[in-house]
Amino acid sequence: MCGDLRSGRIVVVGASLAGLRAAETLRDEGFAGRLTVVGEERRPPYDRPPLSKQVLLGRVRAEETALPRRREVDADWRLGVRATGVDGAARQVLLATGERLPYDRLLIATGTRARPWPDPAQAALDGVFTLRTADDAAGLAERLAAGPRRVLVIGAGFTGSEIASACRERGVAVTVAERGPAPLVGALGGAFGAFAARVQRAHGVDLRCGVTVTALHGRDGRLTGAELSDGSRIEADVAVVALGAVRNTEWLADSGLAAGRRGIACDAGCRAFDMYGIVTDDVFVAGDVARFPHPLFEYQLLSLEHWGNAVAQAAVAAHNMVNPGPRRLPHLSVPAFWSSQFGLNIKSVGVPTFSDHVVVAQGSPEERRFVAVYGYRGRITAAVSVNRAKWLEHYQGLIETAAPFPPAWVGVEPPPSRTPVPSDVPDPKVLSHGPTVALTGHLPDRRLTFRRWDG
Ligand SMILES: Cc1cc2nc3c(=O)[nH]c(=O)nc-3n(C[C@H](O)[C@H](O)[C@H](O)COP(=O)(O)OP(=O)(O)OC[C@H]3O[C@@H](n4cnc5c(N)ncnc54)[C@H](O)[C@@H]3O)c2cc1C
């Protein structure tokens, strides 16, 4: 059986972080058949986190962000080619070139793209950017280096906040317009957002919350400014639309797979569901485009946009593509991500939006060095450190064992206040906000164990 699975034809669609790591794992695990990797972008796989950090600061060029290779991958790399559909009955991937690529097993790793500005004419003004690709970053970095008068950042999630941080570090005036009450609220909740707002203002960001940008204006095809919902106007020669990500699933509309705006639903072994909720055994999913159940979070289908998840899920998916049922592994790693902005090293484990309360368990926001621990119905579900990452492993252990919230005190000095406050996370039913909900009644206080196989 194993022998069969290690031969044949595998197609990977999406040639970025998850696609590359999956291709490497397939060969590591002895897949000796024909491997084809299809990617819409012409560039070989590159890393996105530096695009909103080092690249905008001019420290690294966008062309220098190629992902390091863990090994040589013997594959047919079809870069610059878009997949347009999947014919599940015939087991073929349809390409924009008109070709049909036959497969025995398929991995979908098409990730997300930047949500565009809704008015195409305004979006086409010179000076209006989104930030998802290396080309986007190269263009924006060039504008920032040229010293614009003012940059308008639309949306204060992680990407928008990192862009604003880069602007301030370069001495560029920046206005941030955010619909919610504070920056980072969608990912970390209102209590943390209030801290983030203080930090941004202390760094000279003109932060406008509770407002939306209603129109972008231009003259002779160039951006000149924007209008906000409170009636105010901002003069800016650069605007960055940072309104979150859209999952690349439209190409699967006729595939019969459970693919929609929230991603492609799959089981814990990364096997895609079909549109009836029946699990397939030849189509796998990994990375930002996947929605997968996690027992620590009541088996809700999680859609993540985390670098570490793309790596871990790709490895599990690839392993399961070349191993029979009993040897398959679940994708159970605890979600984790990081961000650097305004001199803060922010790291998160767990799912902060899966919470009702949060407490500063160590350090203090005033010192800009602390750990905020999140709880849901009396158990710990997430921890976010600011300039204090060394403690996160400890909290990860508490999350994995569903330890009681609030946590027992572990610091050297007790923090000034240990009273949990509402974490004030957005309604999870709102599409733009992180994990999606599907309660199953699983008892989360049991630690799951699973077998590991060496062969
Ligand atoms: C600016 C920026 C900063 C980030 N910073 C951080 C960070 O600090 N920490 C963190 O944890 N995460 C960060 N991330 C998120 C992280 O980069 C993603 O989680 C990761 O890139 C996901 O990898 P992926 O392979 O699943 O998807 P993607 O990287 O989105 O790749 C999907 C690929 O599939 C291709 N594709 C799509 N549709 C098709 C099709 N139909 N046919 C062929 N190819 C197709 C796309 O062109 C793309 O190349 C950041 C992301 C961005 C954009």
Coordinates of C-alpha atoms and ligand atoms in Angstrom, one line a residue:
M1 CA 0.0 0.0 0.0
C2 CA 2.8 2.4 1.1
G3 CA 4.6 1.6 -2.1
D4 CA 1.6 2.6 -4.2
L5 CA 1.3 5.9 -2.4
R6 CA 5.0 6.6 -3.0
S7 CA 4.6 6.4 -6.8
G8 CA 2.1 7.9 -9.2
R9 CA 1.4 11.5 -9.9
I10 CA 1.1 14.3 -7.4
V11 CA 0.1 17.9 -8.3
V12 CA 0.6 20.8 -5.9
V13 CA -1.2 24.0 -6.7
G14 CA 0.3 27.1 -5.0
A15 CA 4.0 27.5 -5.1
S16 CA 4.6 29.6 -2.0
L17 CA 5.4 28.6 1.6
A18 CA 3.0 25.7 2.0
G19 CA 3.5 24.4 -1.5
L20 CA 7.3 24.4 -1.3
R21 CA 7.4 22.8 2.2
A22 CA 5.0 20.1 1.1
A23 CA 7.0 19.4 -2.0
E24 CA 10.1 19.0 0.1
T25 CA 8.4 16.7 2.6
L26 CA 7.0 14.5 -0.2
R27 CA 10.5 13.8 -1.5
D28 CA 11.8 13.5 2.1
E29 CA 9.2 10.8 2.7
G30 CA 10.2 8.8 -0.3
F31 CA 7.7 9.9 -2.9
A32 CA 9.3 8.7 -6.1
G33 CA 6.6 9.5 -8.6
R34 CA 6.0 12.5 -10.8
L35 CA 5.6 15.8 -8.9
T36 CA 4.3 19.0 -10.5
V37 CA 4.1 22.3 -8.7
V38 CA 1.8 24.9 -10.2
G39 CA 2.2 28.6 -9.2
E40 CA 0.6 31.7 -10.5
E41 CA 3.5 33.9 -9.5
R42 CA 6.6 33.9 -11.8
R43 CA 9.0 34.2 -8.9
P44 CA 10.3 31.0 -7.2
P45 CA 8.8 30.7 -3.7
Y46 CA 9.6 33.6 -1.4
D47 CA 8.9 34.7 2.2
R48 CA 6.2 37.2 2.9
P49 CA 6.8 38.3 6.5
P50 CA 9.9 40.5 5.6
L51 CA 7.8 42.3 3.0
S52 CA 6.0 44.5 5.6
K53 CA 9.1 44.8 7.8
Q54 CA 12.7 44.7 6.5
V55 CA 11.8 45.4 2.9
L56 CA 9.8 48.6 3.7
L57 CA 12.7 49.7 5.9
G58 CA 15.1 49.4 3.0
R59 CA 17.2 46.8 4.8
V60 CA 16.4 43.9 2.4
R61 CA 15.4 44.1 -1.2
A62 CA 12.1 42.4 -2.2
E63 CA 14.1 40.2 -4.6
E64 CA 16.2 38.9 -1.7
T65 CA 13.4 37.2 0.1
A66 CA 13.6 33.8 -1.6
L67 CA 12.6 31.0 0.8
P68 CA 15.6 28.9 1.8
R69 CA 15.4 25.4 0.4
R70 CA 15.6 22.5 2.8
R71 CA 16.6 20.1 0.0
E72 CA 16.6 19.8 -3.7
V73 CA 13.1 19.0 -5.0
D74 CA 12.8 17.0 -8.2
A75 CA 9.7 18.5 -9.6
D76 CA 8.2 20.0 -12.7
W77 CA 7.8 23.7 -11.6
R78 CA 5.1 25.4 -13.6
L79 CA 5.6 29.0 -12.4
G80 CA 3.6 31.8 -13.9
V81 CA 0.7 29.4 -14.7
R82 CA -2.7 29.8 -13.1
A83 CA -4.9 26.8 -12.2
T84 CA -8.4 27.4 -13.2
G85 CA -10.3 24.4 -11.9
V86 CA -10.3 20.8 -10.7
D87 CA -12.1 18.0 -12.4
G88 CA -12.4 15.6 -9.4
A89 CA -14.1 12.8 -11.4
A90 CA -11.3 12.7 -14.0
R91 CA -8.7 13.6 -11.4
Q92 CA -7.3 16.5 -13.5
V93 CA -6.2 20.1 -12.7
L94 CA -7.2 22.6 -15.3
L95 CA -4.7 25.2 -16.2
A96 CA -5.2 28.7 -17.8
T97 CA -3.0 27.4 -20.7
G98 CA -5.8 25.0 -21.6
E99 CA -3.8 22.0 -20.4
R100 CA -5.1 19.3 -18.1
L101 CA -2.8 17.9 -15.5
P102 CA -3.7 14.4 -14.3
Y103 CA -3.1 13.6 -10.7
D104 CA -3.5 10.6 -8.3
R105 CA -3.3 13.0 -5.3
L106 CA -3.6 16.8 -5.3
L107 CA -2.5 19.3 -2.7
I108 CA -4.2 22.7 -2.7
A109 CA -2.1 25.5 -1.2
T110 CA -3.3 28.6 -2.9
G111 CA -3.3 30.9 0.1
T112 CA -4.8 34.3 0.1
R113 CA -4.5 37.6 -1.7
A114 CA -4.9 41.2 -0.5
R115 CA -8.5 42.4 -0.3
P116 CA -8.5 45.1 -3.0
W117 CA -9.9 48.7 -2.7
P118 CA -13.6 48.3 -3.7
D119 CA -13.5 51.1 -6.3
P120 CA -11.3 50.0 -9.3
A121 CA -10.9 53.5 -10.7
Q122 CA -9.7 54.8 -7.3
A123 CA -7.5 51.7 -6.8
A124 CA -5.8 52.4 -10.1
L125 CA -4.6 55.8 -9.0
D126 CA -0.8 56.1 -8.9
G127 CA 0.2 55.9 -5.2
V128 CA -2.4 53.4 -4.1
F129 CA -1.0 50.0 -3.0
T130 CA -1.9 46.7 -1.4
L131 CA 0.8 44.5 0.2
R132 CA 0.9 40.8 -0.5
T133 CA 3.5 40.1 -3.1
A134 CA 7.2 40.8 -3.5
D135 CA 6.3 43.2 -6.4
D136 CA 3.8 45.1 -4.1
A137 CA 6.6 45.4 -1.5
A138 CA 9.2 46.6 -4.0
G139 CA 6.9 49.3 -5.3
L140 CA 5.9 50.5 -1.9
A141 CA 9.4 50.5 -0.6
E142 CA 10.5 52.6 -3.5
R143 CA 7.8 55.2 -2.7
L144 CA 8.7 55.3 1.0
A145 CA 12.4 55.8 0.1
A146 CA 11.4 58.7 -2.2
G147 CA 10.0 60.5 0.9
P148 CA 6.3 61.0 0.4
R149 CA 4.6 63.9 2.2
R150 CA 2.1 61.6 4.0
V151 CA 1.1 57.9 3.8
L152 CA -2.5 56.9 4.5
V153 CA -2.8 53.3 5.8
I154 CA -6.3 52.0 5.5
G155 CA -6.8 49.3 8.1
A156 CA -4.9 48.7 11.4
G157 CA -4.6 45.0 11.5
F158 CA -1.1 43.4 11.6
T159 CA -0.1 44.4 8.1
G160 CA -1.4 47.9 8.3
S161 CA 0.2 48.5 11.7
E162 CA 3.6 47.1 10.5
I163 CA 3.4 49.4 7.5
A164 CA 2.7 52.4 9.7
S165 CA 5.6 51.4 11.9
A166 CA 8.0 51.3 8.9
C167 CA 6.8 54.7 7.9
R168 CA 7.5 56.2 11.3
E169 CA 10.9 54.5 11.4
R170 CA 11.7 56.1 8.1
G171 CA 10.5 59.5 9.4
V172 CA 7.5 59.6 7.1
A173 CA 4.2 61.2 8.3
V174 CA 1.5 58.6 8.4
T175 CA -2.3 58.5 9.1
V176 CA -3.9 55.3 10.0
A177 CA -7.7 54.9 9.5
E178 CA -9.3 52.0 11.2
R179 CA -13.0 51.1 11.3
G180 CA -12.8 49.4 14.7
P181 CA -12.1 51.0 18.0
A182 CA -8.3 50.4 18.0
P183 CA -5.5 48.7 16.1
L184 CA -5.2 44.9 16.2
V185 CA -8.7 44.4 17.7
G186 CA -9.7 41.8 15.1
A187 CA -6.8 39.5 16.1
L188 CA -6.1 40.4 19.7
G189 CA -9.3 42.0 21.1
G190 CA -10.1 45.4 22.4
A191 CA -8.1 45.3 25.7
F192 CA -4.9 44.7 23.7
G193 CA -6.0 47.1 21.0
A194 CA -6.2 50.0 23.6
F195 CA -2.5 49.3 24.4
A196 CA -1.6 49.2 20.6
A197 CA -3.4 52.6 20.1
R198 CA -1.3 54.2 22.8
V199 CA 1.9 52.8 21.3
Q200 CA 1.0 54.0 17.8
R201 CA 0.2 57.5 19.0
A202 CA 3.4 57.7 21.1
H203 CA 5.3 57.0 17.9
G204 CA 3.7 59.9 16.1
V205 CA 1.0 58.0 14.1
D206 CA -2.1 60.1 13.3
L207 CA -4.4 57.3 14.3
R208 CA -8.1 57.7 13.5
C209 CA -10.3 54.9 14.9
G210 CA -14.0 54.3 14.4
V211 CA -13.9 55.8 10.9
T212 CA -13.8 54.4 7.4
V213 CA -12.3 55.8 4.3
T214 CA -15.1 56.6 1.9
A215 CA -13.2 57.7 -1.2
L216 CA -9.8 58.2 -2.5
H217 CA -9.2 61.3 -4.6
G218 CA -6.7 62.0 -7.4
R219 CA -5.5 64.5 -9.9
D220 CA -4.0 63.6 -13.3
G221 CA -4.1 59.9 -12.3
R222 CA -2.2 60.5 -9.1
L223 CA -3.5 60.1 -5.5
T224 CA -3.9 63.3 -3.7
G225 CA -5.9 62.3 -0.6
A226 CA -8.9 60.7 0.9
E227 CA -12.2 61.4 2.5
L228 CA -13.2 59.8 5.8
S229 CA -16.7 58.9 7.1
D230 CA -16.5 61.6 9.8
G231 CA -16.3 64.2 7.0
S232 CA -12.6 64.9 7.4
R233 CA -10.1 64.9 4.5
I234 CA -6.5 63.6 4.5
E235 CA -3.9 64.8 2.1
A236 CA -1.7 61.9 1.1
D237 CA 0.4 60.9 -1.9
V238 CA 0.6 57.3 -0.9
A239 CA -2.3 55.1 0.4
V240 CA -1.9 51.5 1.4
V241 CA -5.1 49.4 1.5
A242 CA -4.6 46.9 4.3
L243 CA -8.1 45.5 4.6
G244 CA -7.2 41.9 5.2
A245 CA -7.0 38.9 3.0
V246 CA -9.3 37.1 0.5
R247 CA -8.8 33.3 0.2
N248 CA -8.0 32.1 -3.2
T249 CA -10.8 29.6 -3.7
E250 CA -12.8 31.0 -6.6
W251 CA -11.0 28.8 -9.1
L252 CA -12.6 25.8 -7.2
A253 CA -16.2 27.0 -7.7
D254 CA -17.1 24.0 -9.9
S255 CA -14.8 21.5 -8.2
G256 CA -17.4 20.0 -5.9
L257 CA -15.1 20.7 -3.0
A258 CA -16.1 22.5 0.2
A259 CA -14.4 25.7 -0.9
G260 CA -15.8 29.1 -0.1
R261 CA -14.9 32.5 1.2
R262 CA -13.6 31.2 4.5
G263 CA -11.3 28.7 2.8
I264 CA -11.4 25.0 1.9
A265 CA -12.7 22.8 4.8
C266 CA -10.6 19.8 5.6
D267 CA -10.2 17.2 8.3
A268 CA -7.4 17.2 10.9
G269 CA -5.4 15.0 8.5
C270 CA -5.6 17.8 5.8
R271 CA -8.0 15.9 3.5
A272 CA -10.5 18.2 1.8
F273 CA -14.2 17.8 2.3
D274 CA -16.4 17.8 -0.7
M275 CA -19.4 20.1 -0.9
Y276 CA -21.6 17.5 1.0
G277 CA -19.1 17.3 3.9
I278 CA -17.8 13.9 2.8
V279 CA -14.0 13.7 3.2
T280 CA -12.0 13.0 0.0
D281 CA -9.0 10.8 0.1
D282 CA -7.1 12.2 -2.8
V283 CA -7.4 16.0 -2.3
F284 CA -5.4 17.6 0.5
V285 CA -5.2 21.2 1.7
A286 CA -2.5 23.2 3.6
G287 CA -1.7 26.8 4.6
D288 CA -3.7 30.0 4.6
V289 CA -6.4 28.6 2.3
A290 CA -7.3 25.7 4.7
R291 CA -10.0 25.5 7.3
F292 CA -9.4 22.7 9.7
P293 CA -10.8 21.5 13.0
H294 CA -8.8 21.8 16.2
P295 CA -9.8 19.9 19.4
L296 CA -8.3 22.6 21.7
F297 CA -10.7 25.1 20.2
E298 CA -13.9 22.9 20.4
Y299 CA -13.2 21.5 16.9
Q300 CA -14.1 24.8 15.4
L301 CA -12.9 25.1 11.8
L302 CA -9.9 27.5 12.1
S303 CA -8.8 29.6 9.2
L304 CA -5.3 31.0 10.0
E305 CA -2.9 33.3 8.3
H306 CA 0.1 32.2 10.2
W307 CA 3.5 31.4 8.7
G308 CA 4.1 28.6 11.2
N309 CA 0.8 27.0 10.4
A310 CA 1.5 26.9 6.7
V311 CA 4.8 25.1 7.4
A312 CA 3.4 22.6 9.9
Q313 CA 0.2 21.8 8.0
A314 CA 2.1 21.3 4.7
A315 CA 4.4 18.8 6.4
V316 CA 1.4 16.9 7.8
A317 CA -0.5 17.0 4.5
A318 CA 2.5 15.7 2.5
H319 CA 3.1 13.0 5.0
N320 CA -0.5 11.9 4.8
M321 CA -0.4 11.9 1.0
V322 CA 2.2 9.2 0.9
N323 CA 1.2 7.1 4.0
P324 CA -1.8 4.8 4.4
G325 CA -4.6 5.4 7.0
P326 CA -3.0 4.0 10.2
R327 CA 0.2 5.9 9.6
R328 CA -1.4 9.2 9.1
L329 CA -0.9 12.1 11.4
P330 CA -3.3 14.8 12.7
H331 CA -2.4 18.5 12.3
L332 CA -2.7 19.5 15.9
S333 CA 0.0 22.1 16.5
V334 CA -1.0 25.1 18.6
P335 CA -1.4 28.2 16.3
A336 CA 1.4 30.7 16.7
F337 CA 2.5 33.9 15.0
W338 CA 4.7 36.9 15.5
S339 CA 4.8 40.5 14.5
S340 CA 7.4 43.3 15.0
Q341 CA 6.2 46.9 15.0
F342 CA 7.0 50.1 16.9
G343 CA 9.9 48.5 18.7
L344 CA 7.7 45.7 20.0
N345 CA 8.3 42.0 19.4
I346 CA 4.8 40.6 19.6
K347 CA 4.3 36.8 19.7
S348 CA 1.2 34.8 20.1
V349 CA 0.3 31.2 20.9
G350 CA -3.2 29.8 20.9
V351 CA -6.2 31.6 19.5
P352 CA -6.7 35.0 21.2
T353 CA -10.1 35.5 19.6
F354 CA -11.2 32.3 21.2
S355 CA -11.6 34.0 24.6
D356 CA -13.9 35.9 26.9
H357 CA -11.3 37.4 29.3
V358 CA -7.7 38.5 29.3
V359 CA -5.3 39.2 32.1
V360 CA -1.8 40.7 32.2
A361 CA 0.0 37.7 33.8
Q362 CA 3.5 39.1 33.8
G363 CA 5.2 42.4 33.4
S364 CA 3.2 45.6 32.5
P365 CA 2.0 47.3 29.4
E366 CA 3.4 50.6 30.8
E367 CA 6.9 49.1 30.6
R368 CA 6.0 47.6 27.1
R369 CA 7.1 44.2 28.4
F370 CA 4.4 41.8 29.4
V371 CA 2.5 38.6 28.7
A372 CA -1.3 38.8 28.3
V373 CA -3.1 35.5 28.8
Y374 CA -6.5 34.8 27.3
G375 CA -9.2 32.5 28.8
Y376 CA -12.4 31.1 27.6
R377 CA -14.9 29.7 30.1
G378 CA -12.3 29.3 32.8
R379 CA -9.5 27.7 30.8
I380 CA -6.4 29.2 29.1
T381 CA -6.7 29.5 25.3
A382 CA -4.0 31.9 24.2
A383 CA -1.1 34.0 25.3
V384 CA 0.5 37.1 23.7
S385 CA 3.9 38.3 24.7
V386 CA 5.3 41.8 24.1
N387 CA 9.1 41.9 24.3
R388 CA 8.9 38.9 26.6
A389 CA 8.8 35.8 24.3
K390 CA 10.8 33.5 26.5
W391 CA 7.7 32.7 28.6
L392 CA 5.5 31.6 25.7
E393 CA 6.5 28.0 25.8
H394 CA 5.3 27.8 29.3
Y395 CA 1.9 29.2 28.3
Q396 CA 1.8 26.9 25.3
G397 CA 2.0 24.0 27.7
L398 CA -0.9 25.5 29.7
I399 CA -3.0 25.9 26.5
E400 CA -2.3 22.3 25.5
T401 CA -3.4 21.0 28.9
A402 CA -6.5 23.3 29.1
A403 CA -5.1 24.7 32.4
P404 CA -7.5 26.9 34.4
F405 CA -7.8 30.6 33.7
P406 CA -6.6 32.9 35.2
P407 CA -3.2 31.3 35.3
A408 CA -1.2 30.8 38.5
W409 CA 1.3 33.6 39.0
V410 CA 4.8 32.6 37.6
G411 CA 6.8 35.9 37.4
V412 CA 9.6 37.2 39.5
E413 CA 7.5 40.2 40.6
P414 CA 3.7 40.2 40.8
P415 CA 2.2 42.5 38.2
P416 CA 0.3 45.5 39.5
S417 CA -3.1 44.1 38.7
R418 CA -4.2 40.5 38.0
T419 CA -7.8 41.1 37.5
P420 CA -9.0 39.6 34.2
V421 CA -10.9 42.0 32.0
P422 CA -13.2 41.2 29.1
S423 CA -10.9 40.5 26.1
D424 CA -13.5 42.2 23.9
V425 CA -12.9 40.2 20.8
P426 CA -15.1 40.8 17.8
D427 CA -18.0 38.6 17.0
P428 CA -16.5 35.5 15.3
K429 CA -19.5 35.3 12.9
V430 CA -18.1 38.5 11.3
L431 CA -16.3 37.1 8.2
S432 CA -13.2 39.3 8.5
H433 CA -12.4 38.2 12.0
G434 CA -10.2 35.1 12.3
P435 CA -11.5 31.7 13.5
T436 CA -14.8 30.5 12.4
V437 CA -17.2 28.7 14.7
A438 CA -18.7 25.2 14.6
L439 CA -19.2 23.8 18.1
T440 CA -19.2 20.1 18.5
G441 CA -19.4 19.6 22.3
H442 CA -15.9 18.1 22.6
L443 CA -14.6 18.2 26.2
P444 CA -11.5 20.3 25.8
D445 CA -9.9 19.4 29.2
R446 CA -8.5 16.1 27.9
R447 CA -5.1 16.3 26.3
L448 CA -5.0 14.4 23.1
T449 CA -2.3 12.0 22.3
F450 CA -1.4 10.4 19.0
R451 CA 0.9 7.8 17.8
R452 CA 4.1 8.7 15.9
W453 CA 5.4 6.4 13.3
D454 CA 9.0 6.2 12.3
G455 CA 8.7 4.1 9.2
Ligands
LIG1 C1 3.1 41.3 4.2 C2 2.9 40.1 5.0 C3 3.5 39.9 6.3 C4 3.3 38.8 7.0 N1 3.9 38.7 8.3 C5 3.7 37.6 9.0 C6 4.3 37.5 10.3 O1 5.0 38.4 10.8 N2 4.0 36.3 11.0 C7 3.3 35.3 10.5 O2 3.1 34.3 11.3 N3 2.7 35.4 9.3 C8 2.9 36.5 8.5 N4 2.4 36.6 7.3 C9 1.5 35.5 6.8 C10 2.3 34.4 6.1 O3 3.2 34.9 5.1 C11 1.3 33.4 5.4 O4 0.7 32.7 6.5 C12 2.0 32.4 4.4 O5 2.5 33.1 3.3 C13 1.0 31.4 4.0 O6 1.6 30.6 3.0 P1 0.7 29.8 1.9 O7 1.7 29.0 1.1 O8 -0.4 29.1 2.6 O9 -0.1 30.9 1.1 P2 0.5 32.1 0.2 O10 1.8 32.6 0.7 O11 -0.6 33.1 0.1 O12 0.8 31.5 -1.3 C14 -0.2 31.0 -2.1 C15 0.4 30.9 -3.5 O13 -0.6 30.3 -4.4 C16 -0.7 31.1 -5.6 N5 -2.0 30.8 -6.2 C17 -3.2 31.3 -5.8 N6 -4.1 30.9 -6.6 C18 -3.6 30.1 -7.6 C19 -4.0 29.4 -8.7 N7 -5.3 29.4 -9.0 N8 -3.2 28.8 -9.5 C20 -1.8 28.8 -9.2 N9 -1.3 29.4 -8.1 C21 -2.2 30.1 -7.3 C22 -0.4 32.5 -5.2 O14 0.0 33.3 -6.3 C23 0.6 32.3 -4.1 O15 1.9 32.4 -4.6 C24 2.5 37.7 6.5 C25 1.9 37.9 5.2 C26 2.1 39.0 4.5 C27 1.5 39.2 3.1

